[in-house]
């Protein structure tokens, strides 16, 4: 995936998650296009969460893997893999998405979270414009990634 494609998808993923969780707490002054959720899903088989908007640790080291993607039926399932603490296996939970009322919306439940996902390739090189869009939509960001805490990301069971 090209750098510009990764940038666009990261921005769209931020917009999608923020829009669908109604967690928009930022000033919302930056220009943006309406993303197509299922185009984002088509291009993100795997995601790494790098920011959210609160300082709880529940989403630290979060990754997501796409399963059961059906672009015709407009359904997709992502398996979220969460850090369960030192010495514990990761916790996995499924989020099933169906098409929403507009192209940028899906129906699923996360609560009032606003999370920025990027591809693994962009995890340590997120474009400033993505971070600015996230802050504009969601408000203050808290990092979810710590290389000392998230050490099991590369070795987790690929079967989830």
PDB file of C-alpha atoms in Angstrom:
ATOM      1  CA  UNK A   1       0.000   0.000   0.000  1.00  0.00           C
ATOM      2  CA  UNK A   2       1.393   3.400  -0.925  1.00  0.00           C
ATOM      3  CA  UNK A   3       2.076   6.068   1.682  1.00  0.00           C
ATOM      4  CA  UNK A   4      -0.710   8.278   0.344  1.00  0.00           C
ATOM      5  CA  UNK A   5      -3.172   5.371   0.408  1.00  0.00           C
ATOM      6  CA  UNK A   6      -2.155   4.536   3.967  1.00  0.00           C
ATOM      7  CA  UNK A   7      -2.618   8.182   4.950  1.00  0.00           C
ATOM      8  CA  UNK A   8      -6.073   8.389   3.407  1.00  0.00           C
ATOM      9  CA  UNK A   9      -7.142   5.102   4.976  1.00  0.00           C
ATOM     10  CA  UNK A  10      -5.854   6.102   8.405  1.00  0.00           C
ATOM     11  CA  UNK A  11      -7.805   9.354   8.211  1.00  0.00           C
ATOM     12  CA  UNK A  12     -10.899   7.547   6.992  1.00  0.00           C
ATOM     13  CA  UNK A  13     -10.606   4.912   9.704  1.00  0.00           C
ATOM     14  CA  UNK A  14     -10.461   7.679  12.300  1.00  0.00           C
ATOM     15  CA  UNK A  15     -13.482   9.379  10.791  1.00  0.00           C
ATOM     16  CA  UNK A  16     -15.390   6.128  10.591  1.00  0.00           C
ATOM     17  CA  UNK A  17     -14.793   5.072  14.158  1.00  0.00           C
ATOM     18  CA  UNK A  18     -15.445   8.546  15.514  1.00  0.00           C
ATOM     19  CA  UNK A  19     -18.621   8.974  13.500  1.00  0.00           C
ATOM     20  CA  UNK A  20     -20.058   5.589  14.337  1.00  0.00           C
ATOM     21  CA  UNK A  21     -19.401   5.810  18.058  1.00  0.00           C
ATOM     22  CA  UNK A  22     -20.692   9.374  18.376  1.00  0.00           C
ATOM     23  CA  UNK A  23     -17.527  10.144  20.326  1.00  0.00           C
ATOM     24  CA  UNK A  24     -16.696  13.379  18.498  1.00  0.00           C
ATOM     25  CA  UNK A  25     -15.341  15.676  21.190  1.00  0.00           C
ATOM     26  CA  UNK A  26     -12.932  17.745  19.117  1.00  0.00           C
ATOM     27  CA  UNK A  27     -13.562  21.139  17.533  1.00  0.00           C
ATOM     28  CA  UNK A  28     -14.432  19.618  14.105  1.00  0.00           C
ATOM     29  CA  UNK A  29     -13.029  22.486  12.040  1.00  0.00           C
ATOM     30  CA  UNK A  30     -10.797  20.623   9.538  1.00  0.00           C
ATOM     31  CA  UNK A  31     -12.024  19.802   6.042  1.00  0.00           C
ATOM     32  CA  UNK A  32     -12.702  16.135   5.283  1.00  0.00           C
ATOM     33  CA  UNK A  33     -14.538  13.939   2.815  1.00  0.00           C
ATOM     34  CA  UNK A  34     -17.214  11.423   3.732  1.00  0.00           C
ATOM     35  CA  UNK A  35     -15.442   8.050   3.938  1.00  0.00           C
ATOM     36  CA  UNK A  36     -16.882   4.791   2.639  1.00  0.00           C
ATOM     37  CA  UNK A  37     -16.698   2.353   5.551  1.00  0.00           C
ATOM     38  CA  UNK A  38     -16.543  -0.767   3.409  1.00  0.00           C
ATOM     39  CA  UNK A  39     -13.736   0.641   1.249  1.00  0.00           C
ATOM     40  CA  UNK A  40     -11.815   1.142   4.471  1.00  0.00           C
ATOM     41  CA  UNK A  41     -12.584  -2.408   5.575  1.00  0.00           C
ATOM     42  CA  UNK A  42     -11.444  -3.738   2.184  1.00  0.00           C
ATOM     43  CA  UNK A  43      -8.034  -2.118   2.693  1.00  0.00           C
ATOM     44  CA  UNK A  44      -7.517  -2.920   6.372  1.00  0.00           C
ATOM     45  CA  UNK A  45      -7.177  -6.669   7.012  1.00  0.00           C
ATOM     46  CA  UNK A  46      -5.233  -5.826  10.173  1.00  0.00           C
ATOM     47  CA  UNK A  47      -5.074  -2.699  12.302  1.00  0.00           C
ATOM     48  CA  UNK A  48      -3.063  -1.374  15.215  1.00  0.00           C
ATOM     49  CA  UNK A  49      -4.792   1.055  17.595  1.00  0.00           C
ATOM     50  CA  UNK A  50      -2.433   3.877  18.434  1.00  0.00           C
ATOM     51  CA  UNK A  51      -4.638   6.453  20.209  1.00  0.00           C
ATOM     52  CA  UNK A  52      -7.870   6.857  22.064  1.00  0.00           C
ATOM     53  CA  UNK A  53      -9.394   9.684  24.098  1.00  0.00           C
ATOM     54  CA  UNK A  54      -9.263   8.585  27.707  1.00  0.00           C
ATOM     55  CA  UNK A  55      -6.524   7.444  30.016  1.00  0.00           C
ATOM     56  CA  UNK A  56      -7.924   4.077  31.011  1.00  0.00           C
ATOM     57  CA  UNK A  57      -5.660   1.215  30.034  1.00  0.00           C
ATOM     58  CA  UNK A  58      -8.286  -1.170  28.674  1.00  0.00           C
ATOM     59  CA  UNK A  59      -7.383  -0.489  25.024  1.00  0.00           C
ATOM     60  CA  UNK A  60      -3.602  -0.427  25.455  1.00  0.00           C
ATOM     61  CA  UNK A  61      -1.884  -2.656  22.875  1.00  0.00           C
ATOM     62  CA  UNK A  62      -5.152  -3.190  20.969  1.00  0.00           C
ATOM     63  CA  UNK A  63      -4.943  -4.802  17.542  1.00  0.00           C
ATOM     64  CA  UNK A  64      -7.753  -5.810  15.194  1.00  0.00           C
ATOM     65  CA  UNK A  65      -7.911  -8.521  12.547  1.00  0.00           C
ATOM     66  CA  UNK A  66     -10.570  -8.638   9.839  1.00  0.00           C
ATOM     67  CA  UNK A  67     -12.648 -11.841   9.536  1.00  0.00           C
ATOM     68  CA  UNK A  68     -15.731 -12.759   7.515  1.00  0.00           C
ATOM     69  CA  UNK A  69     -15.621  -9.765   5.164  1.00  0.00           C
ATOM     70  CA  UNK A  70     -18.507  -9.669   2.655  1.00  0.00           C
ATOM     71  CA  UNK A  71     -18.466  -6.482   0.551  1.00  0.00           C
ATOM     72  CA  UNK A  72     -21.658  -7.453  -1.297  1.00  0.00           C
ATOM     73  CA  UNK A  73     -23.702  -7.989   1.863  1.00  0.00           C
ATOM     74  CA  UNK A  74     -21.839  -5.085   3.521  1.00  0.00           C
ATOM     75  CA  UNK A  75     -20.889  -7.058   6.602  1.00  0.00           C
ATOM     76  CA  UNK A  76     -17.548  -7.553   8.301  1.00  0.00           C
ATOM     77  CA  UNK A  77     -16.279  -8.844  11.605  1.00  0.00           C
ATOM     78  CA  UNK A  78     -13.136  -7.577  13.278  1.00  0.00           C
ATOM     79  CA  UNK A  79     -11.569  -9.550  16.104  1.00  0.00           C
ATOM     80  CA  UNK A  80     -10.080  -7.195  18.648  1.00  0.00           C
ATOM     81  CA  UNK A  81      -7.077  -8.525  20.563  1.00  0.00           C
ATOM     82  CA  UNK A  82      -6.452  -6.819  23.889  1.00  0.00           C
ATOM     83  CA  UNK A  83      -3.534  -6.992  26.273  1.00  0.00           C
ATOM     84  CA  UNK A  84      -4.662  -8.818  29.434  1.00  0.00           C
ATOM     85  CA  UNK A  85      -1.697  -7.807  31.549  1.00  0.00           C
ATOM     86  CA  UNK A  86       1.754  -9.199  32.092  1.00  0.00           C
ATOM     87  CA  UNK A  87       1.869 -12.987  32.046  1.00  0.00           C
ATOM     88  CA  UNK A  88      -1.701 -13.380  30.780  1.00  0.00           C
ATOM     89  CA  UNK A  89      -2.929 -14.428  27.341  1.00  0.00           C
ATOM     90  CA  UNK A  90      -4.471 -11.730  25.176  1.00  0.00           C
ATOM     91  CA  UNK A  91      -8.262 -11.322  25.316  1.00  0.00           C
ATOM     92  CA  UNK A  92     -10.172 -11.536  22.003  1.00  0.00           C
ATOM     93  CA  UNK A  93     -13.607 -10.162  21.226  1.00  0.00           C
ATOM     94  CA  UNK A  94     -15.545  -9.824  17.975  1.00  0.00           C
ATOM     95  CA  UNK A  95     -17.165  -6.668  16.601  1.00  0.00           C
ATOM     96  CA  UNK A  96     -19.684  -7.361  13.856  1.00  0.00           C
ATOM     97  CA  UNK A  97     -20.376  -4.454  11.484  1.00  0.00           C
ATOM     98  CA  UNK A  98     -23.332  -4.042   9.142  1.00  0.00           C
ATOM     99  CA  UNK A  99     -24.014  -1.156   6.777  1.00  0.00           C
ATOM    100  CA  UNK A 100     -25.316   2.019   8.357  1.00  0.00           C
ATOM    101  CA  UNK A 101     -27.633   4.670   6.957  1.00  0.00           C
ATOM    102  CA  UNK A 102     -24.778   6.470   5.150  1.00  0.00           C
ATOM    103  CA  UNK A 103     -21.528   5.239   3.520  1.00  0.00           C
ATOM    104  CA  UNK A 104     -19.440   6.494   6.449  1.00  0.00           C
ATOM    105  CA  UNK A 105     -21.459   4.695   9.126  1.00  0.00           C
ATOM    106  CA  UNK A 106     -21.763   1.121  10.304  1.00  0.00           C
ATOM    107  CA  UNK A 107     -23.885  -0.416  13.003  1.00  0.00           C
ATOM    108  CA  UNK A 108     -21.885  -1.826  15.906  1.00  0.00           C
ATOM    109  CA  UNK A 109     -21.393  -1.115  19.587  1.00  0.00           C
ATOM    110  CA  UNK A 110     -18.229   0.081  21.268  1.00  0.00           C
ATOM    111  CA  UNK A 111     -19.590   2.652  23.688  1.00  0.00           C
ATOM    112  CA  UNK A 112     -18.214   6.179  23.656  1.00  0.00           C
ATOM    113  CA  UNK A 113     -14.712   5.337  22.494  1.00  0.00           C
ATOM    114  CA  UNK A 114     -12.872   7.146  19.715  1.00  0.00           C
ATOM    115  CA  UNK A 115      -9.884   5.098  18.548  1.00  0.00           C
ATOM    116  CA  UNK A 116      -7.324   5.729  15.788  1.00  0.00           C
ATOM    117  CA  UNK A 117      -6.307   2.540  13.946  1.00  0.00           C
ATOM    118  CA  UNK A 118      -3.462   2.445  11.426  1.00  0.00           C
ATOM    119  CA  UNK A 119      -1.783  -0.329   9.491  1.00  0.00           C
ATOM    120  CA  UNK A 120       1.129  -2.087  11.186  1.00  0.00           C
ATOM    121  CA  UNK A 121       3.423  -0.469   8.589  1.00  0.00           C
ATOM    122  CA  UNK A 122       2.392   3.041   9.748  1.00  0.00           C
ATOM    123  CA  UNK A 123       2.366   2.304  13.481  1.00  0.00           C
ATOM    124  CA  UNK A 124       5.570   4.245  14.174  1.00  0.00           C
ATOM    125  CA  UNK A 125       5.203   6.771  11.351  1.00  0.00           C
ATOM    126  CA  UNK A 126       1.690   8.210  11.528  1.00  0.00           C
ATOM    127  CA  UNK A 127       1.344  11.303   9.339  1.00  0.00           C
ATOM    128  CA  UNK A 128       0.732  14.522  11.235  1.00  0.00           C
ATOM    129  CA  UNK A 129      -2.436  15.139   9.210  1.00  0.00           C
ATOM    130  CA  UNK A 130      -3.923  11.888  10.610  1.00  0.00           C
ATOM    131  CA  UNK A 131      -3.153  12.970  14.152  1.00  0.00           C
ATOM    132  CA  UNK A 132      -4.607  16.428  13.481  1.00  0.00           C
ATOM    133  CA  UNK A 133      -7.808  14.923  12.046  1.00  0.00           C
ATOM    134  CA  UNK A 134      -8.115  12.600  15.053  1.00  0.00           C
ATOM    135  CA  UNK A 135      -7.737  15.513  17.489  1.00  0.00           C
ATOM    136  CA  UNK A 136     -10.185  17.629  15.503  1.00  0.00           C
ATOM    137  CA  UNK A 137     -12.823  14.893  15.600  1.00  0.00           C
ATOM    138  CA  UNK A 138     -12.190  13.287  18.970  1.00  0.00           C
ATOM    139  CA  UNK A 139     -10.377  15.793  21.151  1.00  0.00           C
ATOM    140  CA  UNK A 140      -7.260  15.129  23.207  1.00  0.00           C
ATOM    141  CA  UNK A 141      -5.493  11.878  22.334  1.00  0.00           C
ATOM    142  CA  UNK A 142      -3.868   9.365  24.658  1.00  0.00           C
ATOM    143  CA  UNK A 143      -1.301   6.933  23.212  1.00  0.00           C
ATOM    144  CA  UNK A 144      -2.186   3.235  23.325  1.00  0.00           C
ATOM    145  CA  UNK A 145       1.216   1.992  22.177  1.00  0.00           C
ATOM    146  CA  UNK A 146       4.221   1.333  24.379  1.00  0.00           C
ATOM    147  CA  UNK A 147       6.915  -0.925  22.961  1.00  0.00           C
ATOM    148  CA  UNK A 148       7.745  -2.178  26.462  1.00  0.00           C
ATOM    149  CA  UNK A 149       4.151  -3.089  27.318  1.00  0.00           C
ATOM    150  CA  UNK A 150       2.944  -4.255  23.891  1.00  0.00           C
ATOM    151  CA  UNK A 151       5.695  -6.842  23.462  1.00  0.00           C
ATOM    152  CA  UNK A 152       3.342  -9.731  22.649  1.00  0.00           C
ATOM    153  CA  UNK A 153       1.785  -8.099  19.569  1.00  0.00           C
ATOM    154  CA  UNK A 154       4.220  -9.783  17.184  1.00  0.00           C
ATOM    155  CA  UNK A 155       3.948 -13.203  18.775  1.00  0.00           C
ATOM    156  CA  UNK A 156       0.227 -13.436  19.441  1.00  0.00           C
ATOM    157  CA  UNK A 157      -1.740 -16.357  18.083  1.00  0.00           C
ATOM    158  CA  UNK A 158      -2.595 -15.679  14.444  1.00  0.00           C
ATOM    159  CA  UNK A 159      -5.584 -17.990  14.765  1.00  0.00           C
ATOM    160  CA  UNK A 160      -7.813 -15.508  16.539  1.00  0.00           C
TER     161      UNK A 160
END
